[in-house]
mmCIF file of C-alpha atoms in Angstrom:
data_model
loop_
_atom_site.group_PDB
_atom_site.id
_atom_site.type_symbol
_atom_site.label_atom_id
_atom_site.label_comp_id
_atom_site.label_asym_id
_atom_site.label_seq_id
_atom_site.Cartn_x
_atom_site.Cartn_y
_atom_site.Cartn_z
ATOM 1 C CA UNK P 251 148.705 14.683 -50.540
ATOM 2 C CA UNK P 252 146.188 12.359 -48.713
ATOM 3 C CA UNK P 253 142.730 11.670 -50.213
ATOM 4 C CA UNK P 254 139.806 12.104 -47.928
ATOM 5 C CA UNK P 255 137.166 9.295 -48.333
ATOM 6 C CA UNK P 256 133.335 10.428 -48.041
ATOM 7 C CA UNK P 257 131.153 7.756 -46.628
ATOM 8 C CA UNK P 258 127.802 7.714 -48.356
ATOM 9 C CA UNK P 259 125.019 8.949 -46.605
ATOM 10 C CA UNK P 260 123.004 5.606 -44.885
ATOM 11 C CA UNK P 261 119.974 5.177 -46.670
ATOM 12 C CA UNK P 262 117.520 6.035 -43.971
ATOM 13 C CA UNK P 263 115.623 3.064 -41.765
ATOM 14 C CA UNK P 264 112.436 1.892 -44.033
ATOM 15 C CA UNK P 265 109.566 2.058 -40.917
ATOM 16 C CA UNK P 266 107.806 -0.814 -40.648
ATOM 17 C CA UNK P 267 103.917 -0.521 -40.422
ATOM 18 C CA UNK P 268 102.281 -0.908 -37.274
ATOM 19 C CA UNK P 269 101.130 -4.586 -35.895
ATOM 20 C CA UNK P 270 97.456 -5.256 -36.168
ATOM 21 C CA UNK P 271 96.053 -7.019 -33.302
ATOM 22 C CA UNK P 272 96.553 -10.238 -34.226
ATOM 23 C CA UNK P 273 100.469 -9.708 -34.564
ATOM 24 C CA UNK P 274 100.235 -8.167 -31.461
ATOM 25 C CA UNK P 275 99.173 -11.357 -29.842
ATOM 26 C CA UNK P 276 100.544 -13.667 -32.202
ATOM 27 C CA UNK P 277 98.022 -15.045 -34.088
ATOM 28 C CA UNK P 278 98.130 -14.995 -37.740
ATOM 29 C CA UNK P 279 96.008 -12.202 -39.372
ATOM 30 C CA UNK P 280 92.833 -13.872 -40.816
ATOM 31 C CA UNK P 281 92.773 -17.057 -38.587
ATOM 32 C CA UNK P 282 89.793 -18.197 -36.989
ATOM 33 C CA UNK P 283 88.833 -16.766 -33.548
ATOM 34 C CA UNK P 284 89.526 -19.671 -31.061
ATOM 35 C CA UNK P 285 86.768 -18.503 -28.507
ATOM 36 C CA UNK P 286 83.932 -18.651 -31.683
ATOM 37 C CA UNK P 287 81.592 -21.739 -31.106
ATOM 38 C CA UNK P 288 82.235 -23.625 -34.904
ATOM 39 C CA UNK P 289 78.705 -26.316 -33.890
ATOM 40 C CA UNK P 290 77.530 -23.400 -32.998
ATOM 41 C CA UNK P 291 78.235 -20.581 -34.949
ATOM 42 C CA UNK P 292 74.194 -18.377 -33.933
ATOM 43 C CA UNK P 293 74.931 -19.512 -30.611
ATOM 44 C CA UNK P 294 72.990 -22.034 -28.386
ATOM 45 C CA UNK P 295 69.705 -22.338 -27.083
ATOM 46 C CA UNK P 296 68.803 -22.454 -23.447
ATOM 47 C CA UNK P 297 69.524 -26.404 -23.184
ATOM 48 C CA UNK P 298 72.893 -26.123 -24.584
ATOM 49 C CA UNK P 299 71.322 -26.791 -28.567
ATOM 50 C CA UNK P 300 72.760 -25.003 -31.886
ATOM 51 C CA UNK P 301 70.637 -22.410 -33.009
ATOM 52 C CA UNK P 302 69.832 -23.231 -36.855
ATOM 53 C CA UNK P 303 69.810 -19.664 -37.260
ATOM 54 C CA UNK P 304 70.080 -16.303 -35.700
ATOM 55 C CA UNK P 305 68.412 -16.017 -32.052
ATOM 56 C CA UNK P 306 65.261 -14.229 -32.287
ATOM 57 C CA UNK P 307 64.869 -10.223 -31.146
ATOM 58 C CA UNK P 308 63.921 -9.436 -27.473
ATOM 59 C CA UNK P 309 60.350 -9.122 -26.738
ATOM 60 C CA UNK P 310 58.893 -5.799 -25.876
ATOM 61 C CA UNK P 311 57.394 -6.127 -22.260
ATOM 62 C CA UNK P 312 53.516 -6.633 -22.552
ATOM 63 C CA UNK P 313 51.167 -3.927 -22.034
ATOM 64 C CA UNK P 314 48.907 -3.398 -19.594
ATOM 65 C CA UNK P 315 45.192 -5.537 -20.864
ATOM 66 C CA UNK P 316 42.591 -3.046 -21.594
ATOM 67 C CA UNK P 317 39.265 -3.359 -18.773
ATOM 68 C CA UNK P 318 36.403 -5.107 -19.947
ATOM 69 C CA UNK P 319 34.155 -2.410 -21.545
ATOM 70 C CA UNK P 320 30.955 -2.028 -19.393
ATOM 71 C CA UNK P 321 27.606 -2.782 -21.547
ATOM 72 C CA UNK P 322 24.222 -1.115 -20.460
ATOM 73 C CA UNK P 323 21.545 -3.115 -20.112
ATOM 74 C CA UNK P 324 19.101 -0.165 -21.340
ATOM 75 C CA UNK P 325 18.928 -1.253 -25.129
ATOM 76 C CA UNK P 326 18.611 1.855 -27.153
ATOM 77 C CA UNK P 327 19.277 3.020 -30.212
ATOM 78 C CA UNK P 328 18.661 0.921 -33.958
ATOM 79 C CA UNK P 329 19.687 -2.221 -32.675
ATOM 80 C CA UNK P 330 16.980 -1.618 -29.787
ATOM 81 C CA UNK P 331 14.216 -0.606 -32.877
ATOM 82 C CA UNK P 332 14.657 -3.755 -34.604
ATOM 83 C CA UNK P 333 14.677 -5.805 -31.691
ATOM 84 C CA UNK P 334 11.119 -4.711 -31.444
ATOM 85 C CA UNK P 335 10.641 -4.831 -34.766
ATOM 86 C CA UNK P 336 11.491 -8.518 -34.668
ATOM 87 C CA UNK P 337 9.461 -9.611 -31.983
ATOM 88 C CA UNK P 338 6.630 -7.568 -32.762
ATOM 89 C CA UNK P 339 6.751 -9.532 -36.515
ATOM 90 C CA UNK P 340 7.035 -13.295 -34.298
ATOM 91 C CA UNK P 341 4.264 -11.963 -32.047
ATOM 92 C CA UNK P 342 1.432 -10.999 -34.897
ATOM 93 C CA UNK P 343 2.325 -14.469 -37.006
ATOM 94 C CA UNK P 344 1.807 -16.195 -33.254
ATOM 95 C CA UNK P 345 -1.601 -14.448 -33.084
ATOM 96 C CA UNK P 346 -2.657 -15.015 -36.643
ATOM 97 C CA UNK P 347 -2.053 -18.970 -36.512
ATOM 98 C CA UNK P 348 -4.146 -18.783 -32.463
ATOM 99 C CA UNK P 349 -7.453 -17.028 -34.542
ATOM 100 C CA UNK P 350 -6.862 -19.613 -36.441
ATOM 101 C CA UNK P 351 -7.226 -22.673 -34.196
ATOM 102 C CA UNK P 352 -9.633 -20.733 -31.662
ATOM 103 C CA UNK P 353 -11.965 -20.356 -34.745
ATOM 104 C CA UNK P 354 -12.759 -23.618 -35.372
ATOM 105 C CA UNK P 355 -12.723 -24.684 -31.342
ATOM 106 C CA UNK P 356 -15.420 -21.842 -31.263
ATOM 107 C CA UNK P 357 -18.012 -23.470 -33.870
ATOM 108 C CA UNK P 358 -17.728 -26.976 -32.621
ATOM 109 C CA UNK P 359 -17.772 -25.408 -29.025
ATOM 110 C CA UNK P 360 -21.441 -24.768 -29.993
ATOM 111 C CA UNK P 361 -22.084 -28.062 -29.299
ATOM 112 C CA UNK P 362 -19.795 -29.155 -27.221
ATOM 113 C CA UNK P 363 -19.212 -27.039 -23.872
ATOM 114 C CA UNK P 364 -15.524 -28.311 -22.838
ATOM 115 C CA UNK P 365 -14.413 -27.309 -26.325
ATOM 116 C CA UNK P 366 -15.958 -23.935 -25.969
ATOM 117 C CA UNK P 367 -14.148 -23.558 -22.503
ATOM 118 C CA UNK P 368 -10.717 -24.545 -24.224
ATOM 119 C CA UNK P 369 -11.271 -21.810 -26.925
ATOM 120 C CA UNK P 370 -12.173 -19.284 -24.460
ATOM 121 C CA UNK P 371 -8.866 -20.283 -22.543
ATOM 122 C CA UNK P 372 -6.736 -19.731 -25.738
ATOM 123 C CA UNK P 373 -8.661 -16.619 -27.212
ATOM 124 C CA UNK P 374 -7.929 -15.077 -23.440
ATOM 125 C CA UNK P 375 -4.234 -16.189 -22.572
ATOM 126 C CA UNK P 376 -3.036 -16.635 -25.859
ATOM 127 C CA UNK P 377 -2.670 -13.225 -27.445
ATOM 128 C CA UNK P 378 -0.307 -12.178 -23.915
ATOM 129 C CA UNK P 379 1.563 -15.675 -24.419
ATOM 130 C CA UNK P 380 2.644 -14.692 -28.231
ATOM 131 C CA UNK P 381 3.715 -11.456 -27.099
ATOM 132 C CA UNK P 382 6.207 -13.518 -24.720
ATOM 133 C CA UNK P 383 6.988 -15.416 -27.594
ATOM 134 C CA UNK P 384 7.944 -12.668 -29.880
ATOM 135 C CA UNK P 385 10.285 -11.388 -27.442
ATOM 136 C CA UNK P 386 12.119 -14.937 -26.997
ATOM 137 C CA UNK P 387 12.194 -15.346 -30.869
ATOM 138 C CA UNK P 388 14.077 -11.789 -31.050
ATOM 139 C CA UNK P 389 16.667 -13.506 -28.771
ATOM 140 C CA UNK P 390 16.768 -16.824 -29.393
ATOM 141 C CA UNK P 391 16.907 -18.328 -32.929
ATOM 142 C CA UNK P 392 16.142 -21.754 -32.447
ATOM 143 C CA UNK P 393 12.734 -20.203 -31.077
ATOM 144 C CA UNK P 394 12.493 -17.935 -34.206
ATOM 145 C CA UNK P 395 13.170 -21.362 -36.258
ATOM 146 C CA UNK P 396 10.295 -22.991 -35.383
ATOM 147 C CA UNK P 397 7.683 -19.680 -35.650
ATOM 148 C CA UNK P 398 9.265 -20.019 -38.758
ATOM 149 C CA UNK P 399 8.142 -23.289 -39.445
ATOM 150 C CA UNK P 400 4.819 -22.579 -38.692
ATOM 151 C CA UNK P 401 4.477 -19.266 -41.020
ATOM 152 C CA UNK P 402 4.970 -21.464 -43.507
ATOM 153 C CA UNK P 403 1.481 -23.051 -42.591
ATOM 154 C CA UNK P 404 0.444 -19.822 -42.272
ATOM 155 C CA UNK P 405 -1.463 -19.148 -45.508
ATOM 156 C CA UNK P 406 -3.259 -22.292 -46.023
ATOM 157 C CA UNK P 407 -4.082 -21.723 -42.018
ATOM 158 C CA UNK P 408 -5.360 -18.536 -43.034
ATOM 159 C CA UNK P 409 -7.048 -19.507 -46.262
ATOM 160 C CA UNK P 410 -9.350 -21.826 -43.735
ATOM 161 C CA UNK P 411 -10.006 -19.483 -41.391
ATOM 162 C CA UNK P 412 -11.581 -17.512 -43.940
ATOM 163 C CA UNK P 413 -13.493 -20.219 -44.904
ATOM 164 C CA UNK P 414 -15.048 -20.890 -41.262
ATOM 165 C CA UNK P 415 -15.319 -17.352 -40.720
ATOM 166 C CA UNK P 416 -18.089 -17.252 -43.593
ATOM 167 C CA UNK P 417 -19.633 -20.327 -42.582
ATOM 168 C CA UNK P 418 -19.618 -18.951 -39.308
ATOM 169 C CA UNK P 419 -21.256 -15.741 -40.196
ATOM 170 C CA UNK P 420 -24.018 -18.093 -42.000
ATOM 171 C CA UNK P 421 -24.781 -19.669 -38.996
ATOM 172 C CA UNK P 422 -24.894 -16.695 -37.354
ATOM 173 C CA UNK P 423 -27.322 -15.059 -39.416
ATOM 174 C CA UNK P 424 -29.637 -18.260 -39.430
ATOM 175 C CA UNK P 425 -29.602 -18.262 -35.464
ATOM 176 C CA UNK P 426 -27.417 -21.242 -35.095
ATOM 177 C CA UNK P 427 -24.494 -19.328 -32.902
ATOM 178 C CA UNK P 428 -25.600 -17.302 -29.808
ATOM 179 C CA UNK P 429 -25.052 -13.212 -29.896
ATOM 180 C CA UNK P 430 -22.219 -13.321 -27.375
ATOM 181 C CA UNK P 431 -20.393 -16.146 -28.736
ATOM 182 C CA UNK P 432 -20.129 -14.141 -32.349
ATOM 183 C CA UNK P 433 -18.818 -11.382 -30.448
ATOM 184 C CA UNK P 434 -16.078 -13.380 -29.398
ATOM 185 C CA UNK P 435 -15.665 -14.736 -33.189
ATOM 186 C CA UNK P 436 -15.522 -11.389 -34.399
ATOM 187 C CA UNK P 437 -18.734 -11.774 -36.573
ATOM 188 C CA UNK P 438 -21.119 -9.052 -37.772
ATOM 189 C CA UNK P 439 -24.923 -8.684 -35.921
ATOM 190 C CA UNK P 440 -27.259 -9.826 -39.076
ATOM 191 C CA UNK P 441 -29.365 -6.601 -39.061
ATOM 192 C CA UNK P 442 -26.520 -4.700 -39.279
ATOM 193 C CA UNK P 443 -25.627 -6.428 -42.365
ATOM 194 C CA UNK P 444 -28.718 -6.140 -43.658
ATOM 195 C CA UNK P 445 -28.900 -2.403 -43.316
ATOM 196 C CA UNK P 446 -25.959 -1.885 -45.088
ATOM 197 C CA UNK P 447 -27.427 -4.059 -47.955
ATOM 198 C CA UNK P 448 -30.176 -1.806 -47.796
ATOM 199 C CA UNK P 449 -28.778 1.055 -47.953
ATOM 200 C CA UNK P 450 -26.485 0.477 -51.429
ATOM 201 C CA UNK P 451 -29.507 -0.752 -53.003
ATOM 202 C CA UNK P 452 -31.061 2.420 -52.772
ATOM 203 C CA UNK P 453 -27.903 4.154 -53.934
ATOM 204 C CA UNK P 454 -27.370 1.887 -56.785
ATOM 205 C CA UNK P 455 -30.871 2.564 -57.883
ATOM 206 C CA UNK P 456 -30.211 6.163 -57.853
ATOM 207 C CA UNK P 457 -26.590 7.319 -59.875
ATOM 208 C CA UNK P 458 -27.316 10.905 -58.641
ATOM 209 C CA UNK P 459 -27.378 9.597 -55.057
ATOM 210 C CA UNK P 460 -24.720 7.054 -55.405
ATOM 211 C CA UNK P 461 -22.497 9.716 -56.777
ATOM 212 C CA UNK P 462 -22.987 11.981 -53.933
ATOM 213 C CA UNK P 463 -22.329 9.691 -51.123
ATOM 214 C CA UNK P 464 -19.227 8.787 -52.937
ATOM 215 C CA UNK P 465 -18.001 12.122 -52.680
ATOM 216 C CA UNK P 466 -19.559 12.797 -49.104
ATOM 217 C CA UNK P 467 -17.702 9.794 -47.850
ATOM 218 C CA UNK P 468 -14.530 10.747 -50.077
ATOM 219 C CA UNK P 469 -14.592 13.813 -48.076
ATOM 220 C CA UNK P 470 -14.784 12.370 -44.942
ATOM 221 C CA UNK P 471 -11.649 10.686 -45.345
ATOM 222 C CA UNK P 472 -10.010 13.254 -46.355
ATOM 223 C CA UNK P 473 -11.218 15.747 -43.759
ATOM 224 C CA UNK P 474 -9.877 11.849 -41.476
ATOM 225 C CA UNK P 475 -6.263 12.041 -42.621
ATOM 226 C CA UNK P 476 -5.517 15.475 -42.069
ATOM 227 C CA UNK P 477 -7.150 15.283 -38.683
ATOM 228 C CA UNK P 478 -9.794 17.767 -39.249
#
């Protein structure tokens, strides 16, 4: 009887897994890519230089620039208010230190008639030329420097004007300055003085009196303020 021989099953085909690109063309898996620039390796600039490191990120297109705002040359509002304020201030010290220089001119003018001419010149055209002064101070500072300056002066200037004023006044009283030139000066008619001398002597001598015109004349301020 003739034995049969099985073959053995063949052990089935192991599949191979599938080529990554670089088997597919043949170049070993991990190996540098030949097309990479190695000087180079964030690229190159414009002229053909390496780029020490990444290239920098597009820039957005500009906008549009935004028109010129319009400003009004009305000046209003706070800014406007002490503006004002500011030149007003420049234009009273300007004023203050012109009394006192056209003080002084006015007293030796007494005597002498070109220097009475040149203080009627500055007590006429000076009070309108520091008003034009203020407003240039409030605008320029260099201007408001030197008004400065000169308010610095300003007290002893006004400590003698005070001083000429009563010696002015003196003179007055004694006859030694004309009627219309004290007008000018700002000094007081004699009699008038006198009367008022007068007149608080006689309240002085009488408390009752004195006491009552204090109130009457309290009163009338009062009765001032509120406008009666």
């Amino acid at each position: 009887m003739s034995t049969q021989t099985i073959d053995a099953p063949a052990a089935p085909e192991r599949l191979s897994a599938p080529e990554t690109a670089d088997e597919a063309s043949g170049v070993p898996q991990g190996a540098p890519d030949a097309t990479a620039d190695t000087d180079a390796p964030y690229g190159r600039t414009a002229t053909g230089r390496p780029r020490a490191k990444p290239g920098r990120k597009a820039k957005s297109a500009p906008t549009a620039p935004m028109p010129p705002r319009r400003r009004s040359s009305a000046r209003t509002g706070p800014k406007a208010n002490s503006r004002e304020s500011v030149a007003g201030r420049y234009a009273e010290t300007c004023k203050n230190l012109l009394r006192t220089l056209v003080t002084p001119l006015m007293i030796v003018g007494q005597r002498n008639d070109a220097v009475a001419a040149d203080a009627a010149v500055l007590a006429t055209a000076g009070p309108e030329l520091c008003d034009a002064l203020g407003d240039l101070a409030a605008e320029e500072a260099w201007v408001a420097a030197k008004i400065d300056k000169l308010m610095a002066v300003g007290p002893y200037g006004a400590v003698g004007t005070a001083l000429l004023l009563i010696f002015a006044q003196l003179s007055y009283n004694h006859g030694a300055i004309p009627a219309n030139v004290a007008g000018h000066m700002g000094l007081t008619d004699p009699a008038t003085l006198a009367a008022g001398v007068k007149r608080a002597g006689a309240a002085a001598a009488d408390p009752q009196r004195a006491a009552e015109a204090q109130r009457k004349a309290q009163r009338a301020y009062a009765n001032s303020q509120q406008g009666v």
